[in-house]
Amino acid sequence: MKTGLVLEGGALRAIFSSGVCDGLLEGGVMTDYVIGVSAGIAYGVSYVSQQPRRNLEVVTRFAPDRRYMGWRNLADRHNRSYFGLEFGFSTIPNELVPFDYDTFAAYRGEVEAVVTNLNTGKADYLPVPRRDKESLVLQASCAMPLLFPIFQINGQPYLDGGVGDAIPWQRAMDKCDRVIVVLSRPRNYRRKPDHMMKLIRKRYRAYPNFVAAMEGRAEVYNRDREQLFQTERKGNVLVIAPESTLGVARTERNTEKLRLLWAAGYQTAVDRLEEIRAFLQD
């Protein structure tokens, strides 16, 4: 039986899923397949590399650091992102909080990141390279519209995977028999239309399919969540969601808030560990 783990994005709110992953790691639960979106997969690779609390260390050390995120980074013509790309995706994993590339490479399963193809407006599912010390695929998956540059991979322009497939549970169901889905928003959350659509239409006018995907993003997201919860009721997936995001913003700098949201995810995994094990082995 093949098992899968799906990790929704949400920028720094995804620290909840890191807590869940750390609880799973400490409980000896490792799935055969991992797929994530944006920060979900950027944090999720530390689950595959079996480094519990690594993401917690990263955000509590560097969320307040202007090198990690801030408007000055966006104004830097060599960076053009709210997040410090070289600092966050190279300096931290390669020098400051080392990522275990060897354990990641030894993982026998499959790891995919969701990206949105600007030409089609649809999701592409890219394998995460095992020894890419620049983390290009992860950067592209995290590339929030307006706050990141467009990434070119294999001749295709990409941005945030959350536009094309925010919760890739159906992709996981196609590959796995049992799937755990970790959300970054409470169950009662409903996405609203993007209030920056006027600027998005102007900035990405060369990519009409992407603009159309952005215009319909809220409706598609809300409908997909309803389908997910219906599938959960049938017993085919197990969904883990926070009861509250505890006021954590996408670009949260308050390390105590981040620590508490991580702890909520961790405790949820610990409390549901036997349920999770039974689900994966059923």
Tab-separated table of C-alpha atoms in Angstrom:
chain	number	residue	atom	x	y	z
A	1	MET	CA	0.000	0.000	0.000
A	2	LYS	CA	1.401	3.384	-1.054
A	3	THR	CA	0.972	6.326	1.311
A	4	GLY	CA	1.100	10.031	0.570
A	5	LEU	CA	1.411	13.361	2.344
A	6	VAL	CA	-0.017	16.625	0.939
A	7	LEU	CA	1.138	19.969	2.339
A	8	GLU	CA	-0.763	23.159	1.568
A	9	GLY	CA	1.134	26.438	1.287
A	10	GLY	CA	0.435	29.705	3.042
A	11	ALA	CA	3.882	31.291	3.475
A	12	LEU	CA	4.778	31.434	7.180
A	13	ARG	CA	1.402	29.986	8.196
A	14	ALA	CA	2.770	26.699	6.853
A	15	ILE	CA	4.765	26.434	10.079
A	16	PHE	CA	1.639	24.604	11.306
A	17	SER	CA	2.321	21.829	8.792
A	18	SER	CA	5.956	21.776	9.922
A	19	GLY	CA	4.738	21.025	13.431
A	20	VAL	CA	2.568	18.221	12.062
A	21	CYS	CA	5.500	16.824	10.080
A	22	ASP	CA	7.750	16.969	13.130
A	23	GLY	CA	5.158	15.059	15.141
A	24	LEU	CA	4.943	12.458	12.386
A	25	LEU	CA	8.726	12.135	12.244
A	26	GLU	CA	9.043	11.629	15.974
A	27	GLY	CA	6.218	9.092	15.791
A	28	GLY	CA	8.055	7.118	13.118
A	29	VAL	CA	5.603	7.948	10.323
A	30	MET	CA	7.201	8.416	6.891
A	31	THR	CA	5.033	8.328	3.768
A	32	ASP	CA	6.027	7.003	0.353
A	33	TYR	CA	5.092	10.170	-1.485
A	34	VAL	CA	5.238	13.847	-0.536
A	35	ILE	CA	3.758	16.717	-2.508
A	36	GLY	CA	3.446	20.313	-1.442
A	37	VAL	CA	2.758	23.834	-2.540
A	38	SER	CA	4.833	26.937	-1.894
A	39	ALA	CA	6.013	27.019	1.735
A	40	GLY	CA	4.315	23.652	2.242
A	41	ILE	CA	6.953	21.910	0.146
A	42	ALA	CA	9.755	24.355	1.013
A	43	TYR	CA	9.251	23.283	4.624
A	44	GLY	CA	8.212	19.748	3.698
A	45	VAL	CA	11.610	18.743	2.361
A	46	SER	CA	12.875	18.822	5.962
A	47	TYR	CA	10.358	16.062	6.734
A	48	VAL	CA	11.888	13.963	3.961
A	49	SER	CA	15.417	14.770	5.185
A	50	GLN	CA	14.280	13.720	8.660
A	51	GLN	CA	15.250	16.954	10.403
A	52	PRO	CA	12.578	17.658	13.027
A	53	ARG	CA	12.369	21.244	14.265
A	54	ARG	CA	14.657	22.490	11.501
A	55	ASN	CA	11.956	24.769	10.073
A	56	LEU	CA	11.103	26.002	13.546
A	57	GLU	CA	14.718	27.037	14.006
A	58	VAL	CA	14.755	28.775	10.633
A	59	VAL	CA	11.654	30.894	11.204
A	60	THR	CA	12.361	31.751	14.829
A	61	ARG	CA	15.913	32.797	13.984
A	62	PHE	CA	15.281	34.596	10.733
A	63	ALA	CA	11.656	35.771	10.396
A	64	PRO	CA	12.602	39.119	12.012
A	65	ASP	CA	15.719	39.375	9.825
A	66	ARG	CA	15.420	41.821	6.921
A	67	ARG	CA	17.650	39.558	4.856
A	68	TYR	CA	14.946	36.893	5.111
A	69	MET	CA	11.994	39.076	4.126
A	70	GLY	CA	11.197	42.737	3.717
A	71	TRP	CA	10.343	45.401	1.160
A	72	ARG	CA	13.994	46.289	0.642
A	73	ASN	CA	14.484	42.856	-0.923
A	74	LEU	CA	11.691	43.539	-3.412
A	75	ALA	CA	13.307	46.825	-4.431
A	76	ASP	CA	16.673	45.116	-4.994
A	77	ARG	CA	16.972	44.651	-8.776
A	78	HIS	CA	19.143	41.582	-8.199
A	79	ASN	CA	16.473	39.950	-6.007
A	80	ARG	CA	13.032	41.356	-7.009
A	81	SER	CA	11.231	39.424	-4.275
A	82	TYR	CA	9.852	40.319	-0.860
A	83	PHE	CA	11.872	37.351	0.405
A	84	GLY	CA	15.649	37.297	0.207
A	85	LEU	CA	16.058	34.533	-2.353
A	86	GLU	CA	19.775	33.822	-2.025
A	87	PHE	CA	19.637	34.182	1.745
A	88	GLY	CA	16.533	32.014	2.215
A	89	PHE	CA	17.112	29.348	-0.395
A	90	SER	CA	20.922	29.073	-0.421
A	91	THR	CA	22.678	30.700	2.548
A	92	ILE	CA	20.363	29.239	5.196
A	93	PRO	CA	20.230	25.613	3.964
A	94	ASN	CA	23.865	25.488	2.878
A	95	GLU	CA	25.506	27.411	5.728
A	96	LEU	CA	23.382	28.599	8.649
A	97	VAL	CA	20.872	25.791	9.292
A	98	PRO	CA	22.296	22.993	7.145
A	99	PHE	CA	19.922	20.860	5.139
A	100	ASP	CA	20.725	17.125	5.067
A	101	TYR	CA	21.045	16.534	1.328
A	102	ASP	CA	22.326	12.989	1.845
A	103	THR	CA	19.259	11.812	3.759
A	104	PHE	CA	17.002	13.641	1.325
A	105	ALA	CA	18.726	11.925	-1.605
A	106	ALA	CA	18.427	8.525	0.103
A	107	TYR	CA	14.622	8.799	0.366
A	108	ARG	CA	13.192	6.063	-1.844
A	109	GLY	CA	9.860	7.756	-2.429
A	110	GLU	CA	8.772	10.588	-4.669
A	111	VAL	CA	8.812	14.299	-3.820
A	112	GLU	CA	6.922	16.796	-5.981
A	113	ALA	CA	6.411	20.555	-5.890
A	114	VAL	CA	3.439	22.274	-7.478
A	115	VAL	CA	4.117	25.255	-9.731
A	116	THR	CA	1.759	27.253	-11.934
A	117	ASN	CA	2.609	27.534	-15.615
A	118	LEU	CA	1.916	31.100	-16.723
A	119	ASN	CA	1.339	30.028	-20.329
A	120	THR	CA	-1.436	27.594	-19.457
A	121	GLY	CA	-2.658	28.931	-16.127
A	122	LYS	CA	-2.571	25.346	-14.863
A	123	ALA	CA	-0.495	23.414	-12.371
A	124	ASP	CA	2.619	21.495	-13.314
A	125	TYR	CA	4.049	18.936	-10.907
A	126	LEU	CA	7.836	18.993	-10.822
A	127	PRO	CA	10.087	16.521	-9.051
A	128	VAL	CA	12.182	18.201	-6.371
A	129	PRO	CA	15.849	17.633	-7.278
A	130	ARG	CA	17.715	15.814	-4.543
A	131	ARG	CA	20.879	17.920	-4.551
A	132	ASP	CA	19.893	21.333	-5.914
A	133	LYS	CA	21.675	23.720	-3.594
A	134	GLU	CA	19.921	26.703	-5.188
A	135	SER	CA	16.433	25.202	-4.637
A	136	LEU	CA	15.119	26.571	-7.932
A	137	VAL	CA	11.992	24.391	-8.030
A	138	LEU	CA	11.155	25.320	-4.443
A	139	GLN	CA	11.635	29.006	-5.235
A	140	ALA	CA	9.244	28.741	-8.171
A	141	SER	CA	6.626	26.944	-6.082
A	142	CYS	CA	6.856	29.718	-3.467
A	143	ALA	CA	6.730	32.579	-5.979
A	144	MET	CA	3.682	34.565	-4.887
A	145	PRO	CA	2.362	36.842	-7.654
A	146	LEU	CA	3.624	40.438	-7.411
A	147	LEU	CA	6.067	39.508	-4.621
A	148	PHE	CA	8.428	37.281	-6.642
A	149	PRO	CA	9.970	37.308	-10.110
A	150	ILE	CA	8.858	34.785	-12.718
A	151	PHE	CA	11.007	31.624	-12.736
A	152	GLN	CA	12.022	29.916	-15.960
A	153	ILE	CA	12.377	26.131	-15.704
A	154	ASN	CA	12.718	23.888	-18.755
A	155	GLY	CA	11.731	26.813	-20.939
A	156	GLN	CA	8.453	27.458	-19.102
A	157	PRO	CA	7.522	30.495	-16.944
A	158	TYR	CA	6.377	29.619	-13.421
A	159	LEU	CA	4.916	31.215	-10.317
A	160	ASP	CA	3.249	30.084	-7.073
A	161	GLY	CA	1.804	26.579	-7.266
A	162	GLY	CA	-1.091	27.720	-5.111
A	163	VAL	CA	-2.713	29.368	-8.125
A	164	GLY	CA	-2.923	26.195	-10.210
A	165	ASP	CA	-3.516	23.612	-7.472
A	166	ALA	CA	-3.507	24.944	-3.930
A	167	ILE	CA	-4.189	21.576	-2.260
A	168	PRO	CA	-2.934	18.836	-4.590
A	169	TRP	CA	-4.826	16.004	-2.905
A	170	GLN	CA	-6.255	14.672	-6.160
A	171	ARG	CA	-2.747	14.381	-7.604
A	172	ALA	CA	-1.778	12.388	-4.510
A	173	MET	CA	-4.884	10.194	-4.757
A	174	ASP	CA	-3.897	9.277	-8.308
A	175	LYS	CA	-0.596	7.954	-6.978
A	176	CYS	CA	-1.405	6.632	-3.507
A	177	ASP	CA	-3.823	4.355	-1.659
A	178	ARG	CA	-3.904	6.410	1.542
A	179	VAL	CA	-3.342	10.174	1.709
A	180	ILE	CA	-2.855	12.594	4.616
A	181	VAL	CA	-3.681	16.209	3.756
A	182	VAL	CA	-2.359	19.006	5.964
A	183	LEU	CA	-4.129	22.339	5.530
A	184	SER	CA	-2.858	25.727	6.659
A	185	ARG	CA	-6.300	27.230	7.259
A	186	PRO	CA	-9.159	26.108	9.544
A	187	ARG	CA	-11.934	23.976	8.107
A	188	ASN	CA	-14.410	26.856	8.048
A	189	TYR	CA	-12.120	29.126	6.013
A	190	ARG	CA	-13.447	30.509	2.730
A	191	ARG	CA	-11.090	32.216	0.321
A	192	LYS	CA	-12.140	35.636	-0.982
A	193	PRO	CA	-11.325	37.115	-4.409
A	194	ASP	CA	-7.892	38.729	-4.618
A	195	HIS	CA	-8.134	42.467	-3.943
A	196	MET	CA	-5.025	43.050	-6.083
A	197	MET	CA	-6.608	41.805	-9.319
A	198	LYS	CA	-6.334	45.162	-11.093
A	199	LEU	CA	-2.578	45.203	-10.605
A	200	ILE	CA	-2.313	41.480	-11.420
A	201	ARG	CA	-4.128	41.989	-14.739
A	202	LYS	CA	-1.674	44.746	-15.611
A	203	ARG	CA	1.498	42.981	-14.442
A	204	TYR	CA	0.696	39.653	-16.131
A	205	ARG	CA	-1.196	40.860	-19.201
A	206	ALA	CA	1.155	38.829	-21.399
A	207	TYR	CA	-0.220	35.667	-19.736
A	208	PRO	CA	-4.033	35.741	-20.140
A	209	ASN	CA	-4.486	32.141	-18.969
A	210	PHE	CA	-2.682	32.933	-15.746
A	211	VAL	CA	-4.798	36.060	-15.212
A	212	ALA	CA	-7.944	33.980	-15.755
A	213	ALA	CA	-6.707	31.443	-13.191
A	214	MET	CA	-6.130	34.249	-10.692
A	215	GLU	CA	-9.617	35.632	-11.314
A	216	GLY	CA	-11.210	32.252	-10.591
A	217	ARG	CA	-8.813	31.247	-7.835
A	218	ALA	CA	-11.109	31.782	-4.852
A	219	GLU	CA	-14.034	29.916	-6.371
A	220	VAL	CA	-11.863	26.981	-7.449
A	221	TYR	CA	-10.142	26.827	-4.066
A	222	ASN	CA	-13.364	26.811	-2.078
A	223	ARG	CA	-14.929	24.181	-4.314
A	224	ASP	CA	-11.833	21.988	-4.101
A	225	ARG	CA	-11.901	22.094	-0.302
A	226	GLU	CA	-15.531	21.008	-0.280
A	227	GLN	CA	-14.667	18.072	-2.525
A	228	LEU	CA	-11.775	17.219	-0.216
A	229	PHE	CA	-14.027	17.158	2.849
A	230	GLN	CA	-16.565	14.991	1.004
A	231	THR	CA	-13.799	12.534	0.144
A	232	GLU	CA	-12.659	12.589	3.769
A	233	ARG	CA	-16.142	11.584	4.909
A	234	LYS	CA	-15.876	8.529	2.655
A	235	GLY	CA	-12.710	7.539	4.502
A	236	ASN	CA	-10.322	7.905	1.586
A	237	VAL	CA	-8.209	10.744	2.958
A	238	LEU	CA	-7.281	11.993	6.414
A	239	VAL	CA	-7.342	15.775	6.794
A	240	ILE	CA	-5.419	17.720	9.427
A	241	ALA	CA	-6.260	21.415	9.793
A	242	PRO	CA	-5.531	24.049	12.438
A	243	GLU	CA	-8.382	25.099	14.678
A	244	SER	CA	-6.992	28.627	14.359
A	245	THR	CA	-4.027	30.299	12.664
A	246	LEU	CA	-3.497	32.237	15.926
A	247	GLY	CA	-3.267	35.523	14.077
A	248	VAL	CA	-0.179	34.480	12.103
A	249	ALA	CA	0.161	36.447	8.865
A	250	ARG	CA	1.758	35.197	5.656
A	251	THR	CA	4.787	37.361	6.416
A	252	GLU	CA	4.705	37.033	10.210
A	253	ARG	CA	7.718	38.335	12.142
A	254	ASN	CA	6.485	37.591	15.655
A	255	THR	CA	8.491	34.533	16.617
A	256	GLU	CA	6.297	33.674	19.600
A	257	LYS	CA	3.228	33.469	17.345
A	258	LEU	CA	5.161	31.258	14.932
A	259	ARG	CA	6.334	29.017	17.760
A	260	LEU	CA	2.767	28.628	19.040
A	261	LEU	CA	1.397	27.739	15.595
A	262	TRP	CA	4.180	25.170	15.135
A	263	ALA	CA	3.310	23.739	18.565
A	264	ALA	CA	-0.364	23.493	17.585
A	265	GLY	CA	0.589	21.417	14.547
A	266	TYR	CA	2.978	19.258	16.526
A	267	GLN	CA	0.425	18.559	19.264
A	268	THR	CA	-2.253	17.757	16.700
A	269	ALA	CA	0.006	15.118	15.137
A	270	VAL	CA	0.897	13.664	18.535
A	271	ASP	CA	-2.739	13.533	19.634
A	272	ARG	CA	-3.836	11.848	16.403
A	273	LEU	CA	-0.798	9.629	15.930
A	274	GLU	CA	-2.557	6.312	16.543
A	275	GLU	CA	-5.411	7.364	14.258
A	276	ILE	CA	-2.892	8.307	11.574
A	277	ARG	CA	-0.998	5.027	11.876
A	278	ALA	CA	-4.220	3.014	11.678
A	279	PHE	CA	-5.363	4.994	8.640
A	280	LEU	CA	-2.108	4.433	6.764
A	281	GLN	CA	-2.061	0.716	7.565
A	282	ASP	CA	-5.741	-0.008	6.914
